[in-house]
Amino acid sequence: MTMTLNYAWMSALSTFRNAKFVIFTAALPVIMFLLFNGLYGDQTSSAGMSAGVYLMISMACYGAIGASLNAGARIALERQTGWNRQLRLTALSPQGYMIAKAVVSMLVALPALALVFLVGGVVGHVHLSVGSWLLTALVIWISIIPFAMLGLVIGFLGTPDSTQPISMLVYIGLSILGGLWVPLENFPAVMTTIAKVLPTYWVAENGRDAAAGVGVSATGVLVLVGWTILLGLVGMAAYRRSGRKA
Amino acid sequence: MTTSEHSTRTSPRTGPAADGAAIRLSGLHKSFGSVRAVRGIDLTVAPGEVVAFLGPNGAGKSTTIDLLLGLTKPDSGTARLFGGVPDAAVSAGRVGAMLQSGALLPDLTVRELIRIFAALHRNPMPVGEAMLRAGIDDIAGQKTQNLSGGQAQRVRFALALVPDPDVVVLDEPTVAMDVEVRRQFWASMREFAAGGRTVLFATHYLQEADDYADRVVVIADGRIIADGTGASIKARVSGRTLSAVIPGASEQLLRAMDTVTDVEVVGGRYAVHCDDSDAVLRLLLARYPQIHDIEITQANLEQAFLQLTGSSSVDAPSTSAAKGA
């Protein structure tokens, strides 16, 4: 297990080195937050939450989810370049490899999350207690587990050429439909119904609940756990399939 | 399929291994679709041997290496390392391998890459030592994506050393290396093997096989066609060809002569391949006084290699064979 976590940590470090990765997963949400916050920051959302907090949470989720998906896409690259063959000549077990990749996906989500929160607090004038900040961050972080699984699925099914567009499409599609970009109140009611079966919606909703100091909804937990199990199973199958080819 | 179980313990050097051999391949077959890459390979390598796997591109060298490392499963036959399945030897860190064109993880320095890889082994060689042995301590701080082909190859060599293995398998290790780097590489490899480790390397350079291996196994068309010391292999390919019009001779009679390895009939002439053309010529002149239009040519290394690897070598890398000369 030490070996697996060690490997995950070092892989995560190498991912942070990639400038493109950092720009797309951390800088973009920060810029979008600053932009939207400048436009709507002083309004109050329908739920009584300040638009600043609402936007900060949405963009933190957006960034964390993007990083997590992107880490998965990197698997496809490692598979194609033959690095995975080299990895198979180590004591790292296939299970250890899967766990390491999931851990990497979770780890690389942290900087985006932290950065958007930092900008929210410093520039965006979002005021929360220390406990609320930490709790909100933790809740969002745990809630993105299904996206770590989704990253694995994409990484094990796709090729380096196909993963980029696929994960981008999935990322932006789920983000918009889940209300991360524009609050769902601005869409027809049917959109809200759709959003409520999507993990993106519940990641942000859980974050908002945590920031507001109320418990997360059981439906949300159920939806996220459901996606995690489903995508986890597909990911395992995809891994076995890719292992045979490698 | 456990064919290795009946093997005798001929070499106790490996200690607890159930099988004295470092590598034992038995009846290996592997096809990819309609391509029969490996067609019945049997090979036993004793601990401490340095073995060259010599053959043209597409001969089945890489597939055989994948099979012996457990990266591919054979259609039939078995691959054993120290008496066990390859996965067990890999997991125990007894095998290091330099794979052909295996990419390096990008966005890391060379030192970090080696460190990551070392973290995935139970008893790795110290990172500094692996880098020193592979001669990459001077590029330790460079990003892996910025390395030249030769530098990348040396980093791969370091990756092969990291497990501190008993067997090192190198698939065409000197591809992309220039002459000087190549010399340094073989010096490091020799130094590493001197500690009693087993080395198996694939190459299509005859000269490289001869210079650096104790034993040369020639593979073509997925089969082993020659197995011996470099000298004995070279002797097989360093003969001369005597061609002449020889009235009264027959292919059969010519073949029966001392040191004659092969006889061909080409346009009314006999082409007699032999090791000692002087002796053969004297005998021919005595036996067949009518012999005329005699020509003696030394088979160049390229031809010899082609001859050795047989019909499979239509697309043999003539440039590399020539370079080997």
XYZ file of C-alpha atoms in Angstrom, chain B residues 149-284:
136
model
C 17.511 9.128 -28.411
C 20.786 7.846 -26.994
C 20.220 9.548 -23.645
C 16.727 8.101 -23.407
C 18.167 4.654 -24.078
C 20.601 5.060 -21.188
C 17.757 6.153 -18.922
C 15.929 2.972 -19.931
C 19.063 1.033 -19.059
C 19.005 2.652 -15.616
C 15.360 1.554 -15.267
C 16.467 -1.994 -16.033
C 19.106 -1.788 -13.295
C 16.829 -0.259 -10.649
C 15.301 -3.541 -9.397
C 18.891 -4.703 -8.710
C 17.933 -7.748 -10.760
C 19.488 -11.189 -11.239
C 18.454 -11.188 -14.890
C 18.618 -8.206 -17.197
C 16.784 -8.343 -20.498
C 17.655 -5.719 -23.073
C 15.642 -5.385 -26.267
C 17.807 -3.772 -28.951
C 19.525 -1.604 -26.358
C 21.891 0.306 -28.628
C 19.366 1.543 -31.150
C 19.710 5.344 -31.434
C 23.113 5.344 -29.747
C 26.137 6.713 -31.540
C 29.400 4.795 -31.617
C 30.934 6.330 -28.511
C 27.781 6.067 -26.404
C 27.405 2.516 -27.599
C 30.882 1.649 -26.378
C 30.197 3.224 -23.001
C 26.902 1.386 -22.796
C 28.500 -1.996 -23.342
C 31.205 -1.200 -20.825
C 28.520 -0.503 -18.188
C 26.630 -3.614 -19.162
C 29.780 -5.730 -18.889
C 30.530 -4.263 -15.490
C 27.035 -5.071 -14.331
C 27.176 -8.625 -15.664
C 30.554 -9.214 -14.031
C 28.784 -9.602 -10.707
C 27.404 -12.959 -11.869
C 24.193 -11.589 -13.270
C 22.464 -13.068 -16.264
C 22.059 -10.877 -19.304
C 19.991 -11.519 -22.394
C 20.048 -8.888 -25.096
C 18.427 -8.733 -28.488
C 20.288 -7.242 -31.382
C 20.468 -7.395 -35.125
C 24.146 -6.443 -35.126
C 26.235 -9.576 -35.625
C 29.336 -7.800 -34.395
C 27.639 -6.635 -31.227
C 26.505 -10.151 -30.437
C 29.990 -11.486 -31.029
C 31.743 -8.786 -29.014
C 29.612 -8.757 -25.910
C 27.927 -12.119 -25.492
C 29.295 -15.422 -24.194
C 26.694 -17.160 -26.259
C 24.828 -16.187 -29.389
C 21.380 -17.506 -30.156
C 20.327 -16.805 -33.712
C 16.618 -16.494 -34.258
C 14.766 -16.237 -37.535
C 11.164 -16.764 -38.468
C 10.220 -17.375 -34.867
C 12.650 -20.240 -34.422
C 16.156 -20.698 -33.073
C 18.413 -21.591 -35.985
C 21.820 -21.469 -34.328
C 23.086 -21.463 -30.791
C 26.716 -21.290 -29.790
C 29.637 -19.067 -28.938
C 30.195 -16.008 -31.016
C 33.234 -17.653 -32.543
C 31.324 -20.732 -33.626
C 28.549 -18.649 -35.133
C 31.054 -16.491 -36.923
C 32.840 -19.557 -38.221
C 29.580 -20.670 -39.725
C 29.173 -17.433 -41.528
C 32.768 -16.573 -42.321
C 33.344 -19.267 -44.940
C 34.170 -18.703 -48.592
C 32.423 -19.579 -51.743
C 34.271 -21.402 -54.498
C 32.446 -21.404 -57.747
C 33.511 -23.174 -60.900
C 32.407 -25.333 -63.766
C 33.231 -28.832 -62.552
C 32.648 -31.557 -65.148
C 32.101 -34.949 -63.578
C 31.124 -33.626 -60.176
C 27.770 -33.964 -58.501
C 26.172 -31.951 -55.798
C 26.199 -34.976 -53.553
C 29.895 -35.676 -54.028
C 30.808 -32.066 -53.446
C 28.756 -31.913 -50.285
C 30.659 -34.879 -48.908
C 33.956 -32.999 -49.020
C 35.596 -31.741 -45.845
C 34.566 -28.282 -44.600
C 31.924 -27.910 -47.290
C 28.812 -26.418 -45.750
C 26.575 -25.993 -48.743
C 26.487 -26.519 -52.466
C 24.347 -24.679 -54.954
C 24.006 -25.129 -58.675
C 23.888 -21.773 -60.372
C 23.682 -21.627 -64.166
C 25.812 -24.677 -64.865
C 28.302 -23.713 -62.197
C 28.683 -25.152 -58.765
C 28.872 -22.725 -55.875
C 30.603 -24.544 -53.060
C 30.357 -22.880 -49.669
C 33.179 -24.037 -47.464
C 35.272 -23.059 -44.490
C 38.670 -23.999 -45.942
C 38.657 -23.013 -49.574
C 42.376 -23.800 -50.016
C 41.925 -27.421 -49.045
C 38.767 -27.768 -51.068
C 40.445 -26.272 -54.133
C 43.428 -28.625 -53.923
C 41.103 -31.581 -53.663
C 38.926 -30.396 -56.528
